[in-house]
Coordinates of C-alpha atoms in Angstrom, one line a residue:
Chain N
M1 CA 67.4 49.9 70.4
E2 CA 64.1 50.4 72.5
S3 CA 65.5 50.6 75.9
I4 CA 68.8 50.8 77.8
K5 CA 70.3 50.7 81.3
V6 CA 73.4 52.5 82.1
F7 CA 75.6 53.0 85.2
A8 CA 77.7 56.2 85.8
P9 CA 80.2 56.4 88.5
A10 CA 80.8 58.7 91.5
S11 CA 83.9 60.8 91.3
V12 CA 86.4 62.4 93.8
A13 CA 87.1 66.1 92.9
N14 CA 90.0 68.2 94.1
V15 CA 92.2 65.1 95.0
A16 CA 93.9 67.1 97.8
C17 CA 96.2 69.5 95.8
G18 CA 93.9 70.1 92.8
F19 CA 91.1 72.3 94.1
D20 CA 88.6 72.7 91.1
V21 CA 91.1 71.4 88.5
L22 CA 91.6 67.6 89.4
G23 CA 89.0 64.7 89.6
F24 CA 89.0 60.9 89.3
A25 CA 86.2 58.3 88.8
V26 CA 85.6 55.4 91.1
S27 CA 84.2 52.0 90.2
A28 CA 81.5 52.2 93.1
P29 CA 79.1 53.7 94.1
G30 CA 77.3 55.3 91.2
D31 CA 73.9 55.9 89.6
E32 CA 71.8 53.7 87.2
I33 CA 69.2 54.9 84.7
I34 CA 66.8 53.1 82.6
L35 CA 65.5 54.8 79.4
R36 CA 62.8 53.2 77.2
K37 CA 61.5 54.7 74.2
N38 CA 57.8 55.7 74.2
S39 CA 55.5 56.8 71.4
T40 CA 53.9 59.9 73.2
G41 CA 56.8 62.3 72.0
K42 CA 57.3 63.3 75.6
L43 CA 59.8 62.6 78.5
Q44 CA 58.4 60.9 81.4
I45 CA 59.8 60.2 84.8
L46 CA 58.5 56.7 85.6
S47 CA 60.3 56.5 89.0
I48 CA 63.3 57.8 91.1
E49 CA 64.5 55.5 93.7
G50 CA 67.0 55.8 96.4
D51 CA 66.8 59.7 96.9
D52 CA 64.4 59.6 99.9
G53 CA 62.1 61.8 97.8
K54 CA 64.7 64.7 97.7
L55 CA 65.3 64.8 94.1
P56 CA 63.0 67.1 91.9
R57 CA 60.3 65.2 89.9
D58 CA 60.2 68.0 87.4
I59 CA 62.0 67.2 84.1
E60 CA 63.5 70.6 83.8
K61 CA 64.7 70.7 87.4
N62 CA 66.2 67.0 87.7
S63 CA 69.7 67.1 86.6
A64 CA 69.6 63.6 84.8
T65 CA 66.3 64.4 83.0
A66 CA 67.1 68.0 82.2
V67 CA 70.2 66.8 80.6
I68 CA 68.3 64.4 78.5
K69 CA 66.0 67.0 77.4
N70 CA 68.8 69.3 76.4
I71 CA 70.4 66.7 74.1
L72 CA 67.2 66.0 72.4
V73 CA 66.5 69.7 71.8
H74 CA 70.1 70.0 70.6
L75 CA 69.6 67.1 68.2
G76 CA 66.2 68.4 67.2
N77 CA 64.9 65.0 68.1
S78 CA 61.3 64.6 69.4
Q79 CA 61.7 60.9 70.8
G80 CA 59.4 60.2 73.7
I81 CA 61.3 58.5 76.6
D82 CA 60.4 57.0 79.8
I83 CA 63.0 57.4 82.5
S84 CA 63.7 55.4 85.7
L85 CA 66.6 56.7 87.8
F86 CA 68.1 54.6 90.7
K87 CA 70.2 56.7 93.0
K88 CA 72.8 54.1 94.3
M89 CA 74.8 56.7 96.0
P90 CA 74.3 59.1 98.9
L91 CA 73.3 62.6 97.9
G92 CA 75.2 65.6 99.3
S93 CA 78.2 63.3 100.0
G94 CA 80.8 65.0 98.0
L95 CA 81.1 62.3 95.8
G96 CA 79.6 63.8 92.6
S97 CA 76.2 62.6 93.1
S98 CA 74.4 65.1 90.7
A99 CA 77.4 64.5 88.2
A100 CA 76.7 60.9 88.1
S101 CA 73.1 61.4 87.5
S102 CA 73.8 64.0 84.6
V103 CA 76.5 61.7 83.1
A104 CA 74.1 58.7 83.3
G105 CA 71.4 60.6 81.5
A106 CA 73.7 62.1 78.9
F107 CA 75.4 58.8 78.1
A108 CA 72.2 56.7 78.2
V109 CA 70.3 58.9 75.8
N110 CA 73.1 59.3 73.3
E111 CA 73.3 55.3 73.2
L112 CA 69.7 55.0 73.0
L113 CA 69.7 57.3 69.9
G114 CA 72.5 55.4 68.4
R115 CA 75.3 57.6 69.4
P116 CA 74.8 60.8 67.6
L117 CA 77.5 62.6 69.6
S118 CA 80.9 61.4 70.8
V119 CA 81.4 61.2 74.5
R120 CA 83.5 64.4 74.6
E121 CA 80.6 66.2 73.1
L122 CA 78.3 65.0 75.9
L123 CA 80.5 67.0 78.3
P124 CA 79.0 70.4 78.1
F125 CA 75.5 68.9 78.6
A126 CA 76.5 67.0 81.6
M127 CA 78.0 70.2 82.9
E128 CA 74.8 72.0 82.3
G129 CA 73.2 69.4 84.5
E130 CA 75.7 70.3 87.2
R131 CA 74.5 73.9 86.9
I132 CA 71.0 72.8 87.5
A133 CA 71.7 70.7 90.5
C134 CA 74.4 73.1 92.1
G135 CA 74.1 76.4 90.4
T136 CA 77.5 76.1 88.8
A137 CA 78.6 74.2 85.8
H138 CA 81.6 72.6 87.4
A139 CA 83.5 70.0 85.5
D140 CA 85.6 68.4 88.1
N141 CA 83.0 65.6 88.9
V142 CA 81.4 65.4 85.6
A143 CA 84.5 64.9 83.4
P144 CA 85.9 62.0 85.4
S145 CA 82.5 60.4 85.7
L146 CA 82.0 60.7 82.0
L147 CA 85.6 60.0 80.7
G148 CA 86.8 57.9 83.3
G149 CA 90.2 57.9 85.0
F150 CA 92.1 61.0 86.3
I151 CA 91.0 64.4 84.8
L152 CA 92.7 67.7 84.7
I153 CA 90.4 70.7 83.9
R154 CA 93.2 73.1 82.7
S155 CA 90.7 75.8 81.8
Y156 CA 86.9 76.6 81.7
E157 CA 87.2 79.5 79.3
P158 CA 87.7 78.0 76.8
L159 CA 86.9 74.5 78.3
D160 CA 90.1 72.4 78.2
V161 CA 89.8 68.9 79.7
I162 CA 92.7 66.6 79.8
K163 CA 92.6 62.9 80.5
L164 CA 95.7 61.9 82.5
P165 CA 97.0 58.5 82.8
S166 CA 96.6 56.4 86.0
L167 CA 98.7 54.0 87.8
K168 CA 98.0 50.3 87.4
N169 CA 97.8 49.5 91.0
L170 CA 96.2 52.5 92.5
F171 CA 93.1 52.1 94.6
A172 CA 90.9 54.5 96.3
A173 CA 89.2 54.1 99.7
V174 CA 86.2 56.3 100.0
I175 CA 84.4 56.9 103.1
H176 CA 81.1 58.8 103.5
P177 CA 80.1 59.7 107.0
Q178 CA 76.5 60.7 107.8
I179 CA 77.2 64.3 108.2
E180 CA 75.4 67.1 106.1
I181 CA 77.7 69.7 104.5
K182 CA 75.9 71.6 101.7
T183 CA 78.3 72.6 98.9
K184 CA 77.2 76.1 99.2
D185 CA 78.6 76.3 102.7
A186 CA 81.7 74.5 102.0
R187 CA 82.3 77.1 99.2
G188 CA 81.1 79.9 101.2
I189 CA 83.8 79.6 104.0
L190 CA 86.7 79.6 101.5
K191 CA 88.7 82.8 101.6
K192 CA 88.6 84.6 98.3
E193 CA 92.3 85.9 98.7
I194 CA 95.1 83.6 99.5
T195 CA 98.8 84.2 99.9
L196 CA 101.0 83.9 97.0
R197 CA 103.5 81.8 99.1
D198 CA 100.6 79.1 99.7
A199 CA 99.5 79.3 96.0
V200 CA 103.2 78.6 94.9
R201 CA 103.3 75.4 97.1
Q202 CA 99.9 74.3 95.8
W203 CA 100.9 74.7 92.0
G204 CA 104.1 72.8 92.9
N205 CA 102.0 69.9 94.2
V206 CA 99.6 70.0 91.2
G207 CA 102.7 69.8 88.9
G208 CA 104.2 67.0 91.1
F209 CA 100.7 65.0 91.0
V210 CA 100.5 65.2 87.2
A211 CA 104.1 64.3 86.7
A212 CA 103.5 61.3 89.2
L213 CA 100.7 60.0 87.1
Y214 CA 102.8 60.0 84.0
S215 CA 105.8 58.5 85.4
A216 CA 104.1 56.0 87.6
D217 CA 106.0 57.3 90.7
Y218 CA 103.8 56.4 93.8
G219 CA 106.0 58.2 96.2
L220 CA 105.6 61.4 94.3
L221 CA 102.0 61.1 94.0
G222 CA 101.8 60.9 97.9
R223 CA 104.1 63.7 98.5
S224 CA 102.1 66.0 96.1
M225 CA 98.7 65.1 97.9
I226 CA 98.9 68.1 100.2
D227 CA 96.4 71.0 100.2
H228 CA 97.6 74.1 101.6
I229 CA 94.6 76.2 100.6
V230 CA 91.2 74.5 100.9
E231 CA 91.4 71.7 103.3
P232 CA 92.7 73.8 106.2
T233 CA 89.7 75.8 106.0
R234 CA 87.0 73.1 105.1
S235 CA 88.2 70.6 107.6
I236 CA 87.0 72.7 110.3
L237 CA 83.4 71.5 109.0
L238 CA 84.4 67.9 109.4
P239 CA 84.5 66.2 112.8
G240 CA 87.3 63.6 112.8
Y241 CA 89.2 65.0 109.9
D242 CA 92.7 64.9 111.5
Q243 CA 92.1 61.4 112.9
V244 CA 90.8 59.9 109.6
K245 CA 93.7 61.2 107.8
E246 CA 96.0 59.8 110.3
S247 CA 94.3 56.4 110.3
A248 CA 94.6 56.3 106.6
M249 CA 98.3 57.2 106.4
A250 CA 98.9 54.7 109.3
A251 CA 97.5 52.0 107.2
G252 CA 99.9 52.9 104.5
A253 CA 97.8 55.2 102.3
L254 CA 99.8 57.4 99.7
G255 CA 97.6 60.5 100.7
C256 CA 94.3 61.3 102.0
G257 CA 91.9 64.3 101.7
I258 CA 88.4 65.6 101.5
S259 CA 86.3 64.4 98.4
G260 CA 84.9 67.4 96.7
S261 CA 83.6 69.8 99.3
G262 CA 82.9 66.7 101.7
P263 CA 81.9 65.3 104.0
S264 CA 83.3 62.2 102.3
L265 CA 87.0 61.6 102.4
F266 CA 89.2 59.6 100.2
A267 CA 92.6 57.9 100.5
L268 CA 94.8 56.7 97.4
C269 CA 96.6 53.6 98.1
R270 CA 99.0 51.3 96.2
G271 CA 97.3 47.9 96.1
Q272 CA 93.8 46.8 97.2
D273 CA 94.9 45.4 100.6
I274 CA 96.2 48.9 101.8
A275 CA 93.0 50.5 100.5
R276 CA 90.9 48.1 102.4
K277 CA 93.1 48.7 105.6
A278 CA 92.9 52.4 105.1
G279 CA 89.0 52.2 104.6
I280 CA 88.6 50.2 107.8
G281 CA 90.9 52.6 109.8
M282 CA 88.9 55.6 108.6
A283 CA 85.5 53.9 109.4
K284 CA 86.8 53.3 113.0
V285 CA 87.3 56.9 113.5
F286 CA 83.7 57.7 112.7
E287 CA 82.6 54.8 114.6
D288 CA 84.3 56.2 117.8
L289 CA 82.7 59.5 117.1
K290 CA 79.3 57.6 116.9
I291 CA 78.9 58.8 113.3
E292 CA 77.5 56.4 110.9
S293 CA 79.6 55.8 107.6
E294 CA 79.8 53.8 104.4
I295 CA 83.1 52.6 102.9
Y296 CA 83.8 52.1 99.2
V297 CA 87.0 50.5 98.0
S298 CA 87.6 50.5 94.2
E299 CA 90.2 50.8 91.6
I300 CA 90.4 53.9 89.5
N301 CA 87.5 53.7 87.1
Q302 CA 89.0 54.0 83.7
K303 CA 85.9 53.6 81.8
G304 CA 83.4 56.0 83.0
P305 CA 79.7 55.0 82.3
Q306 CA 78.8 51.5 81.3
I307 CA 75.9 49.9 79.6
L308 CA 74.3 47.3 81.9
N309 CA 72.6 44.3 80.7
Chain R
M1 CA 143.2 65.6 86.9
E2 CA 145.2 68.8 87.4
S3 CA 142.7 71.2 85.9
I4 CA 139.4 71.4 84.3
K5 CA 137.2 73.7 82.1
V6 CA 133.6 73.7 82.5
F7 CA 130.5 75.3 80.8
A8 CA 127.3 75.8 82.8
P9 CA 124.1 77.1 81.0
A10 CA 121.7 79.9 81.4
S11 CA 118.1 79.1 82.4
V12 CA 114.6 80.3 82.1
A13 CA 112.6 80.2 85.4
N14 CA 109.0 80.5 85.8
V15 CA 108.2 79.5 82.2
A16 CA 105.0 81.6 82.2
C17 CA 102.8 79.7 84.5
G18 CA 105.2 78.2 86.9
F19 CA 106.2 81.0 89.1
D20 CA 108.9 79.7 91.4
V21 CA 108.4 76.0 90.4
L22 CA 109.3 75.6 86.8
G23 CA 112.5 76.2 85.0
F24 CA 114.5 74.9 81.9
A25 CA 118.0 75.1 80.7
V26 CA 119.2 76.5 77.4
S27 CA 122.2 75.6 75.4
A28 CA 123.4 79.3 75.1
P29 CA 124.5 81.6 76.7
G30 CA 126.3 80.4 79.8
D31 CA 129.3 80.7 82.0
E32 CA 132.8 79.1 81.7
I33 CA 135.1 78.4 84.6
I34 CA 138.6 76.9 84.7
L35 CA 139.8 75.3 87.9
R36 CA 143.6 74.4 88.2
K37 CA 145.1 72.6 91.3
N38 CA 147.8 74.7 93.1
S39 CA 150.0 73.6 96.1
T40 CA 149.2 76.5 98.3
G41 CA 146.3 74.9 100.0
K42 CA 144.3 78.0 99.1
L43 CA 141.6 79.1 96.8
Q44 CA 142.6 81.8 94.7
I45 CA 140.7 83.9 92.1
L46 CA 143.1 84.3 89.1
S47 CA 140.5 86.3 87.0
I48 CA 136.9 87.1 86.3
E49 CA 136.2 88.2 82.9
G50 CA 133.1 89.6 81.2
D51 CA 131.5 91.0 84.3
D52 CA 132.7 94.7 83.7
G53 CA 134.1 94.4 87.3
K54 CA 130.7 94.0 88.8
L55 CA 131.1 90.6 90.6
P56 CA 132.7 90.4 93.9
R57 CA 136.5 89.2 94.0
D58 CA 136.1 88.0 97.6
I59 CA 136.1 84.2 97.5
E60 CA 133.3 84.1 100.2
K61 CA 131.0 86.7 98.3
N62 CA 131.4 85.4 94.8
S63 CA 128.8 82.7 94.3
A64 CA 131.1 80.4 92.0
T65 CA 134.0 80.5 94.4
A66 CA 131.9 80.5 97.6
V67 CA 130.3 77.2 96.3
I68 CA 133.6 75.7 95.6
K69 CA 134.8 76.7 99.2
N70 CA 131.7 75.2 100.8
I71 CA 132.2 71.9 98.9
L72 CA 135.8 71.5 99.9
V73 CA 134.8 72.3 103.6
H74 CA 132.1 69.7 103.4
L75 CA 134.5 67.0 101.9
G76 CA 137.1 68.1 104.4
N77 CA 139.5 68.6 101.5
S78 CA 142.2 71.3 101.8
Q79 CA 143.2 71.2 98.0
G80 CA 144.3 74.7 96.9
I81 CA 142.7 75.8 93.5
D82 CA 143.3 78.7 91.0
I83 CA 140.0 79.8 89.7
S84 CA 139.3 81.7 86.5
L85 CA 135.7 82.6 85.8
F86 CA 134.5 83.8 82.2
K87 CA 131.0 85.4 82.5
K88 CA 129.8 84.5 78.9
M89 CA 126.3 85.9 79.7
P90 CA 124.8 89.1 80.8
L91 CA 124.4 89.9 84.5
G92 CA 121.0 90.8 85.9
S93 CA 119.4 89.5 82.9
G94 CA 116.7 87.1 84.3
L95 CA 118.6 84.2 82.6
G96 CA 120.2 82.7 85.9
S97 CA 123.3 84.3 85.7
S98 CA 124.4 83.8 89.2
A99 CA 123.0 80.2 89.0
A100 CA 125.2 79.4 86.0
S101 CA 128.3 80.6 87.9
S102 CA 127.3 78.6 91.0
V103 CA 126.7 75.5 88.9
A104 CA 129.8 75.9 87.0
G105 CA 131.8 76.1 90.3
A106 CA 130.1 73.2 92.0
F107 CA 130.1 70.9 88.9
A108 CA 133.8 71.8 88.1
V109 CA 135.3 71.2 91.8
N110 CA 133.4 67.9 91.9
E111 CA 134.9 66.7 88.7
L112 CA 138.3 68.1 89.6
L113 CA 138.2 65.9 92.8
G114 CA 137.2 62.8 91.0
R115 CA 133.5 63.1 91.5
P116 CA 133.1 62.6 95.3
L117 CA 129.6 63.8 95.1
S118 CA 126.6 62.9 92.8
V119 CA 125.2 65.7 90.5
R120 CA 122.1 65.8 92.7
E121 CA 124.1 66.2 95.7
L122 CA 125.6 69.3 94.2
L123 CA 122.3 71.0 94.3
P124 CA 122.1 72.3 97.9
F125 CA 125.5 73.8 97.4
A126 CA 124.5 75.5 94.2
M127 CA 121.4 76.9 95.8
E128 CA 123.7 78.2 98.5
G129 CA 125.4 80.1 95.8
E130 CA 122.2 81.8 94.9
R131 CA 121.6 82.8 98.4
I132 CA 125.0 84.5 98.3
A133 CA 124.3 86.2 95.2
C134 CA 120.5 87.1 95.5
G135 CA 119.7 86.7 99.1
T136 CA 117.5 83.5 98.6
A137 CA 118.4 79.9 97.8
H138 CA 116.1 79.8 94.9
A139 CA 116.3 76.5 92.8
D140 CA 114.4 77.3 89.9
N141 CA 117.6 78.4 87.8
V142 CA 120.1 76.3 89.6
A143 CA 118.3 73.1 89.4
P144 CA 117.7 73.3 85.4
S145 CA 121.3 74.6 85.0
L146 CA 122.7 71.7 86.9
L147 CA 120.4 68.9 85.9
G148 CA 119.4 70.1 82.4
G149 CA 116.1 69.9 80.8
F150 CA 112.7 71.1 82.4
I151 CA 112.7 71.0 86.2
L152 CA 109.8 71.2 88.6
I153 CA 110.4 72.3 92.1
R154 CA 107.6 70.6 93.8
S155 CA 108.6 71.7 97.3
Y156 CA 111.5 73.5 99.2
E157 CA 110.8 72.0 102.5
P158 CA 111.8 69.3 102.1
L159 CA 113.5 70.0 98.8
D160 CA 111.7 67.9 96.0
V161 CA 113.2 68.5 92.5
I162 CA 111.7 66.6 89.6
K163 CA 113.2 66.4 86.2
L164 CA 110.6 66.5 83.6
P165 CA 110.9 65.2 80.1
S166 CA 111.1 67.5 77.1
L167 CA 109.8 67.6 73.5
K168 CA 112.2 66.5 70.9
N169 CA 111.6 69.4 68.6
L170 CA 111.3 72.1 71.3
F171 CA 113.3 75.3 70.8
A172 CA 113.6 78.5 73.0
A173 CA 114.2 81.9 71.6
V174 CA 115.5 84.2 74.4
I175 CA 115.8 87.9 74.1
H176 CA 117.9 90.1 76.5
P177 CA 117.1 93.9 76.3
Q178 CA 119.5 96.3 77.7
I179 CA 117.1 97.3 80.6
E180 CA 117.9 97.0 84.2
I181 CA 115.6 95.3 86.4
K182 CA 116.6 94.3 89.9
T183 CA 115.4 91.0 91.1
K184 CA 114.6 92.6 94.3
D185 CA 112.5 95.2 92.7
A186 CA 110.7 92.5 90.4
R187 CA 109.8 90.6 93.6
G188 CA 108.9 93.7 95.6
I189 CA 106.1 94.7 93.3
L190 CA 104.3 91.3 93.5
K191 CA 101.1 91.2 95.5
K192 CA 101.6 89.0 98.6
E193 CA 97.7 88.1 98.4
I194 CA 96.3 86.8 95.2
T195 CA 92.7 85.9 94.4
L196 CA 91.7 82.0 94.6
R197 CA 90.0 82.4 91.3
D198 CA 93.4 83.4 89.6
A199 CA 95.3 80.9 91.7
V200 CA 93.0 78.0 90.4
R201 CA 93.6 79.1 86.8
Q202 CA 97.4 79.3 87.4
W203 CA 97.4 75.6 88.9
G204 CA 95.3 74.3 86.0
N205 CA 98.1 75.7 83.8
V206 CA 100.9 74.2 85.6
G207 CA 99.2 70.8 85.5
G208 CA 98.5 71.3 81.8
F209 CA 102.0 72.3 81.2
V210 CA 103.4 69.1 83.0
A211 CA 101.0 66.9 81.1
A212 CA 102.1 68.5 78.0
L213 CA 105.7 67.6 78.4
Y214 CA 104.9 64.0 79.1
S215 CA 102.4 63.6 76.5
A216 CA 104.5 65.4 73.8
D217 CA 101.6 67.7 73.1
Y218 CA 102.8 71.0 71.7
G219 CA 99.3 72.4 71.5
L220 CA 98.5 72.0 75.3
L221 CA 102.0 73.2 76.1
G222 CA 101.3 76.4 74.4
R223 CA 97.7 76.7 75.8
S224 CA 99.2 76.3 79.3
M225 CA 101.8 79.1 78.9
I226 CA 99.5 81.7 80.6
D227 CA 100.6 83.6 83.8
H228 CA 97.5 85.0 85.5
I229 CA 99.5 86.1 88.7
V230 CA 103.1 87.5 88.2
E231 CA 103.4 88.6 84.5
P232 CA 100.5 91.1 84.6
T233 CA 102.3 92.9 87.5
R234 CA 105.8 92.4 86.3
S235 CA 105.2 93.4 82.7
I236 CA 104.7 96.9 83.7
L237 CA 108.5 97.1 84.4
L238 CA 109.1 96.0 80.9
P239 CA 108.8 98.4 77.9
G240 CA 107.5 96.5 74.8
Y241 CA 106.2 93.5 76.7
D242 CA 103.0 93.2 74.8
Q243 CA 104.4 93.7 71.5
V244 CA 107.2 91.4 72.2
K245 CA 104.8 88.8 72.9
E246 CA 102.5 89.5 70.0
S247 CA 105.5 89.3 67.6
A248 CA 106.6 86.0 69.0
M249 CA 103.2 84.5 68.7
A250 CA 102.9 86.1 65.1
A251 CA 106.0 84.2 64.3
G252 CA 104.3 80.9 65.4
A253 CA 105.7 80.5 68.8
L254 CA 103.7 78.3 71.2
G255 CA 104.0 80.7 74.0
C256 CA 105.9 83.6 75.4
G257 CA 106.7 85.1 78.8
I258 CA 109.1 86.8 81.0
S259 CA 112.3 84.8 81.9
G260 CA 112.7 84.7 85.6
S261 CA 112.2 88.2 87.0
G262 CA 113.2 89.7 83.5
P263 CA 114.1 92.0 81.7
S264 CA 114.7 88.9 79.3
L265 CA 111.8 87.4 77.5
F266 CA 111.6 83.9 76.0
A267 CA 109.6 82.1 73.6
L268 CA 109.1 78.3 73.3
C269 CA 108.6 77.2 69.7
R270 CA 108.1 74.0 67.7
G271 CA 111.3 73.8 65.5
Q272 CA 114.3 75.8 65.2
D273 CA 113.0 77.9 62.2
I274 CA 110.0 79.2 64.2
A275 CA 112.3 79.9 67.1
R276 CA 114.7 82.1 64.8
K277 CA 111.6 84.0 63.4
A278 CA 110.2 84.6 66.9
G279 CA 113.9 85.9 67.9
I280 CA 114.0 88.2 65.0
G281 CA 110.4 89.4 65.6
M282 CA 111.1 90.2 69.2
A283 CA 114.3 92.0 68.5
K284 CA 112.7 94.0 66.1
V285 CA 110.2 95.4 68.8
F286 CA 113.1 96.5 71.0
E287 CA 115.0 97.9 68.0
D288 CA 111.9 100.1 67.2
L289 CA 112.0 101.2 70.9
K290 CA 115.9 102.1 70.5
I291 CA 116.7 99.5 73.2
E292 CA 119.7 97.2 72.3
S293 CA 119.1 93.5 72.6
E294 CA 120.8 90.1 72.4
I295 CA 118.9 87.1 70.8
Y296 CA 119.8 83.5 71.7
V297 CA 118.0 80.6 69.8
S298 CA 118.7 77.2 71.4
E299 CA 117.4 73.6 71.9
I300 CA 116.4 72.7 75.3
N301 CA 119.6 71.9 77.1
Q302 CA 119.2 68.2 78.4
K303 CA 122.7 67.9 79.7
G304 CA 123.3 70.8 81.9
P305 CA 127.1 71.6 82.6
Q306 CA 129.7 70.2 80.4
I307 CA 133.4 69.7 80.4
L308 CA 135.1 71.6 77.7
N309 CA 138.5 70.6 76.2

């Protein structure tokens, strides 16, 4: 194989009740990357498009290319590669933009080299890409983007990542309003101490959410999508939060919450029609607030990254 | 039906990672109750055995009989009943002693009257028995004792109780050392505030534990049985805690923790042989500490209360 083109999906972390432990992948948006072997023995960034020039052009500082380099070093492989990255999703959106780039890079180089590593083995490399982009090697976007579906990060030390089942007819409506929230700020405002009472309610919901996925119980899934800890604080940064949630629920969504650290919001819905309605309702709120937004309606992406022709 | 004899099982609440939300029922020990219709139109306690005279003899203050009375009032039924309660398990053991009595009373009177209520409908009455005995209407012992198996209490307001699957070959070794810990004290020493970091680890484990039950993954079940919040504090009240845990794990247990608010401890094990070994190992620790103890090895009780001949 001389060259490869790969798509890696955006993802929704936290999923209402599961701060730092739950995430799922969507089918759109996502990033694309093209890798082509060269004979220079070097990694070269040919182009990065769709980022308005915001991403680093330095191989070691760009998460997609740094991940590729780390995998080559790990394998003791000195293959030269030309890299073209197409950001087909917004940066700083709370949809795992840097994770999608990291996963695209990791998956693509592994395929280009004839799959020396398993997909699971790529996870620590993609997490390292998150560290380069955000300062912390979070897995709650990277793991769903890489493995597809719903993911539980049970533990970081040691890393214990569990792929959960999904529900056949589950769709996500995701809305990205043109508001800037930095992940650092979104984490900075979180309280370091929480009440035991709220924590108990939260882990009851995490248990309920996981049970709902296994038992295909849409009602339980919706009832479990409550965040007693993080959203009450983070929603302060998000104009229209209450109304967006109300409009999604009025459209019949099972539940609605902030995607990752925001500003995007997501709703999980039974069926594509309800997801579309929820998306339209959510967009209407931002329209009324004179905030531009983009909507993505998609099934839960079970595949993770994909090779494109 | 003129009379009935019912067994209701003990239960293990919290189950390491699931403080206030997880519980399971065992097959032994448990309480027995005999109800016999009388023509006086009154409830009468004929006898209470096995409690060393510690339980209230007042119909309204004894959890088993108060539950029976509440159900009769709810049904507008003035049937007179003679009640004999046989405490076949230790009081104040952390094994849901009052819950077993409440469930025995609720289940037995419902059967005696020809089952006017569903088993699920008995739950709030049995919870009320817990309030009478302990001051709080906790469900994490009552629900497993009544419904059998593993139970998740997702929420109290509104009450949302989910029966989880069990693993076929899962056995519990439960040890009750002769140490007195009052539930009030065990709750009193808990911190009201916890760190977000510990809480995240805890809800990762709750998610992992639930996923393990559905996916029949013994390894994940064991890895998830870690309590970062409650046991580090409560274990201070329990002489031998570390050694008991070590001996259970050395015998091959999947995980080990405090049952409810203690002093009993439990170990979950793959297979009866390992559970027996774990029980013997745990008992040895208390023997060395000159503390008397009783061991119970049982499968996970899927049935809940049972009618005895």
